[in-house]
Amino acid sequence: MTPRQQFIQTLIAHIKYPFDRNAIRAEFENHLDELTETFTDLGMSLEDAELEAVHQMGNPEDIGKQLNAVHNPIIAWLYFGLKIVLVISVVYILIAIYPSLSRTVDIARAPKPSLTTALENENPTFIQPVEGAMTIANTNYTFLNFAYFDDNSLVITVRKETPPFTAFSTNIQYLDWTMTLNDKQLEMGERGNYTMPGIPEGGFAALDTHESLTLKVYSQTEFYFIVRNVMEAPESIKITVNRDDGVAISTVLERK
């Protein structure tokens, strides 16, 4: 065994935490290579240069003990154990949520009917397309359909469009907006209003249960307004949005 091999073996023997040994071995092999190269450049033979490099490194037992104190095996094993516990916990959680996650993925991948089609399937008293649009900042809103239900609910579907790669867009449902039915403006308390990106299981009636909702139809580009307690289908609906710059923009939806 060469002096170099003896140095490395003695040093590594004092490192109690096995997962650090290879890294420490590689580090000191690299130091010895650099020192050996330095001494051969000074004219020493390779054998003498390696011997001098080992001598310059110092006592391997002292170095090994110092490194072992730094790479405390108790702390290292605790850390290793925590990593194992974390991995097991993540695997357990993934196994536990897999059925619902798989169902969510399947639902997301499945072709979805538009909210217009879904709205027709809710059996409204009547439904008709409407013409109306407005632009707020970088977002275009196109009003699609106007439906009325025998439980005195009024539903208006809207498509939201932004330019490609747009990081931020406006949300009309969070802006200061008003709705006027047959020239009578609804007060906030009268609206009984919801804005939703999908129709829940159980239909619109499920919105009033205040329970967690599962949406059977969901759209990333369409949403709807639903207004409760509308005693009769209005002839006209005016929606006005007050923009942040103080400008009010409106659109009027007419019943045919």
mmCIF file of C-alpha atoms in Angstrom:
data_model
loop_
_atom_site.group_PDB
_atom_site.id
_atom_site.type_symbol
_atom_site.label_atom_id
_atom_site.label_comp_id
_atom_site.label_asym_id
_atom_site.label_seq_id
_atom_site.Cartn_x
_atom_site.Cartn_y
_atom_site.Cartn_z
ATOM 1 C CA MET A 1 0.000 0.000 0.000
ATOM 2 C CA THR A 2 1.449 3.369 -0.979
ATOM 3 C CA PRO A 3 1.727 6.247 1.529
ATOM 4 C CA ARG A 4 -1.046 8.009 -0.360
ATOM 5 C CA GLN A 5 -3.389 5.028 -0.083
ATOM 6 C CA GLN A 6 -2.503 4.612 3.593
ATOM 7 C CA PHE A 7 -3.259 8.306 4.240
ATOM 8 C CA ILE A 8 -6.681 8.124 2.601
ATOM 9 C CA GLN A 9 -7.609 4.834 4.281
ATOM 10 C CA THR A 10 -6.640 6.080 7.746
ATOM 11 C CA LEU A 11 -8.510 9.349 7.316
ATOM 12 C CA ILE A 12 -11.693 7.729 5.985
ATOM 13 C CA ALA A 13 -11.702 5.136 8.778
ATOM 14 C CA HIS A 14 -12.506 7.917 11.271
ATOM 15 C CA ILE A 15 -15.587 9.118 9.335
ATOM 16 C CA LYS A 16 -18.514 7.359 10.982
ATOM 17 C CA TYR A 17 -21.287 8.633 8.677
ATOM 18 C CA PRO A 18 -21.016 6.406 5.570
ATOM 19 C CA PHE A 19 -22.883 8.696 3.200
ATOM 20 C CA ASP A 20 -20.186 11.403 3.491
ATOM 21 C CA ARG A 21 -17.191 9.131 2.964
ATOM 22 C CA ASN A 22 -17.144 9.152 -0.836
ATOM 23 C CA ALA A 23 -17.357 12.946 -0.999
ATOM 24 C CA ILE A 24 -14.550 13.355 1.569
ATOM 25 C CA ARG A 25 -12.421 10.753 -0.200
ATOM 26 C CA ALA A 26 -12.846 12.551 -3.542
ATOM 27 C CA GLU A 27 -11.998 15.908 -1.945
ATOM 28 C CA PHE A 28 -8.716 14.691 -0.432
ATOM 29 C CA GLU A 29 -7.764 12.711 -3.540
ATOM 30 C CA ASN A 30 -8.108 15.988 -5.439
ATOM 31 C CA HIS A 31 -5.944 17.873 -2.891
ATOM 32 C CA LEU A 32 -3.235 15.206 -3.128
ATOM 33 C CA ASP A 33 -3.333 15.347 -6.933
ATOM 34 C CA GLU A 34 -2.842 19.108 -6.876
ATOM 35 C CA LEU A 35 0.050 18.952 -4.397
ATOM 36 C CA THR A 36 1.695 16.096 -6.290
ATOM 37 C CA GLU A 37 1.495 18.071 -9.526
ATOM 38 C CA THR A 38 2.982 21.120 -7.806
ATOM 39 C CA PHE A 39 5.982 19.124 -6.539
ATOM 40 C CA THR A 40 6.594 17.345 -9.846
ATOM 41 C CA ASP A 41 6.642 20.770 -11.510
ATOM 42 C CA LEU A 42 9.424 21.679 -9.078
ATOM 43 C CA GLY A 43 11.505 18.766 -10.381
ATOM 44 C CA MET A 44 10.639 15.948 -7.958
ATOM 45 C CA SER A 45 10.022 12.424 -9.150
ATOM 46 C CA LEU A 46 6.435 11.220 -9.052
ATOM 47 C CA GLU A 47 7.134 8.939 -6.069
ATOM 48 C CA ASP A 48 8.852 11.683 -4.068
ATOM 49 C CA ALA A 49 6.175 14.192 -5.041
ATOM 50 C CA GLU A 50 3.375 11.908 -3.770
ATOM 51 C CA LEU A 51 5.264 11.294 -0.537
ATOM 52 C CA GLU A 52 5.793 15.024 0.013
ATOM 53 C CA ALA A 53 2.128 15.727 -0.795
ATOM 54 C CA VAL A 54 1.058 13.232 1.894
ATOM 55 C CA HIS A 55 3.493 14.803 4.343
ATOM 56 C CA GLN A 56 2.136 18.298 3.610
ATOM 57 C CA MET A 57 -1.454 17.186 4.267
ATOM 58 C CA GLY A 58 -0.719 16.403 7.929
ATOM 59 C CA ASN A 59 -1.749 13.619 10.290
ATOM 60 C CA PRO A 60 -4.650 11.640 8.758
ATOM 61 C CA GLU A 61 -5.943 10.537 12.166
ATOM 62 C CA ASP A 62 -6.262 14.118 13.407
ATOM 63 C CA ILE A 63 -7.874 15.217 10.160
ATOM 64 C CA GLY A 64 -10.289 12.288 10.235
ATOM 65 C CA LYS A 65 -11.339 13.016 13.821
ATOM 66 C CA GLN A 66 -11.917 16.682 13.049
ATOM 67 C CA LEU A 67 -13.998 15.860 9.988
ATOM 68 C CA ASN A 68 -16.010 13.294 11.924
ATOM 69 C CA ALA A 69 -16.849 15.941 14.522
ATOM 70 C CA VAL A 70 -18.130 18.202 11.736
ATOM 71 C CA HIS A 71 -20.021 15.398 9.985
ATOM 72 C CA ASN A 72 -21.752 14.357 13.193
ATOM 73 C CA PRO A 73 -23.227 10.898 12.578
ATOM 74 C CA ILE A 74 -26.153 11.413 14.986
ATOM 75 C CA ILE A 75 -27.289 14.625 13.287
ATOM 76 C CA ALA A 76 -26.601 13.113 9.880
ATOM 77 C CA TRP A 77 -28.663 10.007 10.633
ATOM 78 C CA LEU A 78 -31.476 12.145 12.031
ATOM 79 C CA TYR A 79 -31.427 14.198 8.857
ATOM 80 C CA PHE A 80 -31.379 11.053 6.740
ATOM 81 C CA GLY A 81 -34.253 9.610 8.797
ATOM 82 C CA LEU A 82 -36.309 12.771 8.378
ATOM 83 C CA LYS A 83 -35.781 12.596 4.626
ATOM 84 C CA ILE A 84 -37.052 9.019 4.605
ATOM 85 C CA VAL A 85 -40.079 9.986 6.725
ATOM 86 C CA LEU A 86 -40.776 12.890 4.362
ATOM 87 C CA VAL A 87 -40.592 10.659 1.289
ATOM 88 C CA ILE A 88 -42.867 8.064 2.910
ATOM 89 C CA SER A 89 -45.332 10.801 3.915
ATOM 90 C CA VAL A 90 -45.426 12.231 0.393
ATOM 91 C CA VAL A 91 -45.958 8.762 -1.081
ATOM 92 C CA TYR A 92 -48.728 8.075 1.452
ATOM 93 C CA ILE A 93 -50.440 11.379 0.667
ATOM 94 C CA LEU A 94 -50.213 10.740 -3.076
ATOM 95 C CA ILE A 95 -51.687 7.270 -2.622
ATOM 96 C CA ALA A 96 -54.453 8.702 -0.443
ATOM 97 C CA ILE A 97 -55.399 11.452 -2.894
ATOM 98 C CA TYR A 98 -54.800 9.448 -6.077
ATOM 99 C CA PRO A 99 -58.462 8.470 -6.610
ATOM 100 C CA SER A 100 -59.713 12.049 -6.375
ATOM 101 C CA LEU A 101 -56.674 13.373 -8.252
ATOM 102 C CA SER A 102 -57.191 10.812 -10.992
ATOM 103 C CA ARG A 103 -60.867 11.751 -11.199
ATOM 104 C CA THR A 104 -59.924 15.434 -11.396
ATOM 105 C CA VAL A 105 -57.468 14.732 -14.230
ATOM 106 C CA ASP A 106 -60.045 12.637 -16.059
ATOM 107 C CA ILE A 107 -62.598 15.395 -15.675
ATOM 108 C CA ALA A 108 -60.099 17.991 -16.907
ATOM 109 C CA ARG A 109 -59.201 15.879 -19.951
ATOM 110 C CA ALA A 110 -62.736 14.944 -20.857
ATOM 111 C CA PRO A 111 -64.345 17.088 -23.549
ATOM 112 C CA LYS A 112 -66.638 19.609 -21.909
ATOM 113 C CA PRO A 113 -69.837 21.020 -23.311
ATOM 114 C CA SER A 114 -69.911 24.780 -23.373
ATOM 115 C CA LEU A 115 -71.837 26.590 -20.674
ATOM 116 C CA THR A 116 -74.390 27.376 -23.353
ATOM 117 C CA THR A 117 -75.058 23.674 -23.937
ATOM 118 C CA ALA A 118 -75.016 23.005 -20.213
ATOM 119 C CA LEU A 119 -77.450 25.855 -19.646
ATOM 120 C CA GLU A 120 -79.886 24.363 -22.142
ATOM 121 C CA ASN A 121 -79.676 21.059 -20.278
ATOM 122 C CA GLU A 122 -80.849 22.789 -17.091
ATOM 123 C CA ASN A 123 -84.298 23.156 -18.699
ATOM 124 C CA PRO A 124 -84.837 26.915 -18.499
ATOM 125 C CA THR A 125 -88.247 28.440 -19.147
ATOM 126 C CA PHE A 126 -86.616 30.025 -22.147
ATOM 127 C CA ILE A 127 -83.098 30.664 -23.442
ATOM 128 C CA GLN A 128 -81.901 32.869 -26.272
ATOM 129 C CA PRO A 129 -78.612 34.183 -27.632
ATOM 130 C CA VAL A 130 -77.840 37.834 -26.999
ATOM 131 C CA GLU A 131 -75.588 40.408 -28.576
ATOM 132 C CA GLY A 132 -73.438 42.523 -26.333
ATOM 133 C CA ALA A 133 -69.776 43.074 -25.574
ATOM 134 C CA MET A 134 -67.405 45.291 -23.654
ATOM 135 C CA THR A 135 -63.659 45.658 -23.286
ATOM 136 C CA ILE A 136 -62.047 46.363 -19.938
ATOM 137 C CA ALA A 137 -58.286 46.952 -20.046
ATOM 138 C CA ASN A 138 -56.851 43.978 -21.993
ATOM 139 C CA THR A 139 -59.901 41.725 -21.601
ATOM 140 C CA ASN A 140 -62.872 41.334 -23.947
ATOM 141 C CA TYR A 141 -66.241 40.200 -22.593
ATOM 142 C CA THR A 142 -68.839 38.814 -25.007
ATOM 143 C CA PHE A 143 -72.334 38.143 -23.686
ATOM 144 C CA LEU A 144 -73.645 34.883 -25.095
ATOM 145 C CA ASN A 145 -77.000 33.811 -23.694
ATOM 146 C CA PHE A 146 -79.893 34.996 -21.588
ATOM 147 C CA ALA A 147 -81.995 32.353 -19.813
ATOM 148 C CA TYR A 148 -84.856 32.481 -17.354
ATOM 149 C CA PHE A 149 -85.949 29.699 -14.996
ATOM 150 C CA ASP A 150 -89.280 29.004 -13.350
ATOM 151 C CA ASP A 151 -87.659 29.454 -9.923
ATOM 152 C CA ASN A 152 -87.304 33.175 -10.826
ATOM 153 C CA SER A 153 -83.615 32.956 -11.659
ATOM 154 C CA LEU A 154 -82.032 34.965 -14.457
ATOM 155 C CA VAL A 155 -78.811 33.583 -15.988
ATOM 156 C CA ILE A 156 -76.458 35.346 -18.414
ATOM 157 C CA THR A 157 -73.424 33.544 -19.867
ATOM 158 C CA VAL A 158 -70.284 35.490 -20.771
ATOM 159 C CA ARG A 159 -67.106 34.595 -22.672
ATOM 160 C CA LYS A 160 -63.860 36.132 -21.439
ATOM 161 C CA GLU A 161 -60.934 36.556 -23.854
ATOM 162 C CA THR A 162 -57.439 37.964 -23.365
ATOM 163 C CA PRO A 163 -54.505 38.229 -25.794
ATOM 164 C CA PRO A 164 -52.110 35.227 -25.900
ATOM 165 C CA PHE A 165 -49.473 35.050 -23.160
ATOM 166 C CA THR A 166 -51.268 37.631 -21.051
ATOM 167 C CA ALA A 167 -50.121 37.352 -17.457
ATOM 168 C CA PHE A 168 -52.963 39.338 -15.921
ATOM 169 C CA SER A 169 -56.545 40.007 -16.922
ATOM 170 C CA THR A 170 -59.490 41.822 -15.426
ATOM 171 C CA ASN A 171 -62.344 40.039 -13.692
ATOM 172 C CA ILE A 172 -65.652 41.755 -14.289
ATOM 173 C CA GLN A 173 -67.200 39.905 -11.381
ATOM 174 C CA TYR A 174 -64.854 41.704 -8.982
ATOM 175 C CA LEU A 175 -65.308 45.164 -10.449
ATOM 176 C CA ASP A 176 -67.852 47.809 -9.545
ATOM 177 C CA TRP A 177 -70.771 46.890 -11.798
ATOM 178 C CA THR A 178 -74.524 47.332 -11.796
ATOM 179 C CA MET A 179 -77.421 45.598 -13.514
ATOM 180 C CA THR A 180 -80.639 47.225 -14.658
ATOM 181 C CA LEU A 181 -83.734 45.163 -15.528
ATOM 182 C CA ASN A 182 -86.427 46.953 -17.534
ATOM 183 C CA ASP A 183 -84.917 50.331 -16.572
ATOM 184 C CA LYS A 184 -84.909 49.461 -12.846
ATOM 185 C CA GLN A 185 -81.472 49.191 -11.318
ATOM 186 C CA LEU A 186 -81.029 46.330 -8.915
ATOM 187 C CA GLU A 187 -79.576 47.277 -5.583
ATOM 188 C CA MET A 188 -76.750 45.105 -4.332
ATOM 189 C CA GLY A 189 -78.969 43.483 -1.716
ATOM 190 C CA GLU A 190 -81.631 42.694 -4.302
ATOM 191 C CA ARG A 191 -79.357 40.958 -6.744
ATOM 192 C CA GLY A 192 -78.844 37.699 -4.836
ATOM 193 C CA ASN A 193 -76.054 37.397 -7.365
ATOM 194 C CA TYR A 194 -73.523 34.682 -8.151
ATOM 195 C CA THR A 195 -70.755 34.649 -10.742
ATOM 196 C CA MET A 196 -69.548 31.137 -11.506
ATOM 197 C CA PRO A 197 -67.223 29.418 -14.031
ATOM 198 C CA GLY A 198 -69.349 26.281 -14.073
ATOM 199 C CA ILE A 199 -72.648 24.614 -13.285
ATOM 200 C CA PRO A 200 -72.613 22.526 -10.103
ATOM 201 C CA GLU A 201 -73.962 19.068 -9.528
ATOM 202 C CA GLY A 202 -77.561 19.587 -8.458
ATOM 203 C CA GLY A 203 -78.018 22.556 -10.754
ATOM 204 C CA PHE A 204 -78.253 26.196 -9.760
ATOM 205 C CA ALA A 205 -80.264 25.335 -6.652
ATOM 206 C CA ALA A 206 -77.067 23.882 -5.166
ATOM 207 C CA LEU A 207 -75.612 27.404 -4.982
ATOM 208 C CA ASP A 208 -77.978 28.273 -2.143
ATOM 209 C CA THR A 209 -76.901 25.364 0.077
ATOM 210 C CA HIS A 210 -73.579 27.039 1.021
ATOM 211 C CA GLU A 211 -71.917 23.636 0.860
ATOM 212 C CA SER A 212 -68.810 22.587 -1.010
ATOM 213 C CA LEU A 213 -69.710 22.429 -4.689
ATOM 214 C CA THR A 214 -68.647 19.950 -7.345
ATOM 215 C CA LEU A 215 -68.889 21.470 -10.795
ATOM 216 C CA LYS A 216 -70.159 19.065 -13.429
ATOM 217 C CA VAL A 217 -69.393 21.583 -16.160
ATOM 218 C CA TYR A 218 -66.467 23.990 -15.908
ATOM 219 C CA SER A 219 -65.027 26.504 -18.350
ATOM 220 C CA GLN A 220 -61.829 28.552 -18.197
ATOM 221 C CA THR A 221 -63.121 31.024 -20.777
ATOM 222 C CA GLU A 222 -66.817 31.312 -19.878
ATOM 223 C CA PHE A 223 -68.700 32.198 -16.746
ATOM 224 C CA TYR A 224 -72.214 33.261 -15.912
ATOM 225 C CA PHE A 225 -74.151 35.728 -13.824
ATOM 226 C CA ILE A 226 -77.102 34.300 -11.975
ATOM 227 C CA VAL A 227 -79.585 36.677 -10.364
ATOM 228 C CA ARG A 228 -82.213 35.342 -7.951
ATOM 229 C CA ASN A 229 -85.716 36.622 -7.216
ATOM 230 C CA VAL A 230 -86.424 38.084 -10.637
ATOM 231 C CA MET A 231 -90.224 37.845 -10.703
ATOM 232 C CA GLU A 232 -90.520 37.858 -14.480
ATOM 233 C CA ALA A 233 -88.230 37.617 -17.454
ATOM 234 C CA PRO A 234 -87.105 41.164 -18.280
ATOM 235 C CA GLU A 235 -87.387 42.639 -21.755
ATOM 236 C CA SER A 236 -84.004 44.305 -21.458
ATOM 237 C CA ILE A 237 -80.927 43.923 -19.278
ATOM 238 C CA LYS A 238 -78.352 46.674 -18.983
ATOM 239 C CA ILE A 239 -74.971 45.875 -17.445
ATOM 240 C CA THR A 240 -72.700 48.771 -16.533
ATOM 241 C CA VAL A 241 -69.113 48.440 -15.327
ATOM 242 C CA ASN A 242 -67.405 51.355 -13.599
ATOM 243 C CA ARG A 243 -63.755 51.128 -14.544
ATOM 244 C CA ASP A 244 -60.936 52.139 -12.234
ATOM 245 C CA ASP A 245 -60.306 55.260 -14.340
ATOM 246 C CA GLY A 246 -63.836 56.486 -13.590
ATOM 247 C CA VAL A 247 -65.249 55.682 -17.013
ATOM 248 C CA ALA A 248 -68.503 53.694 -17.072
ATOM 249 C CA ILE A 249 -69.107 51.320 -19.984
ATOM 250 C CA SER A 250 -72.394 49.554 -20.648
ATOM 251 C CA THR A 251 -74.023 46.959 -22.808
ATOM 252 C CA VAL A 252 -77.749 46.282 -23.276
ATOM 253 C CA LEU A 253 -79.098 42.773 -23.820
ATOM 254 C CA GLU A 254 -82.547 42.645 -25.419
ATOM 255 C CA ARG A 255 -85.116 39.875 -25.102
ATOM 256 C CA LYS A 256 -86.389 38.736 -28.483
#
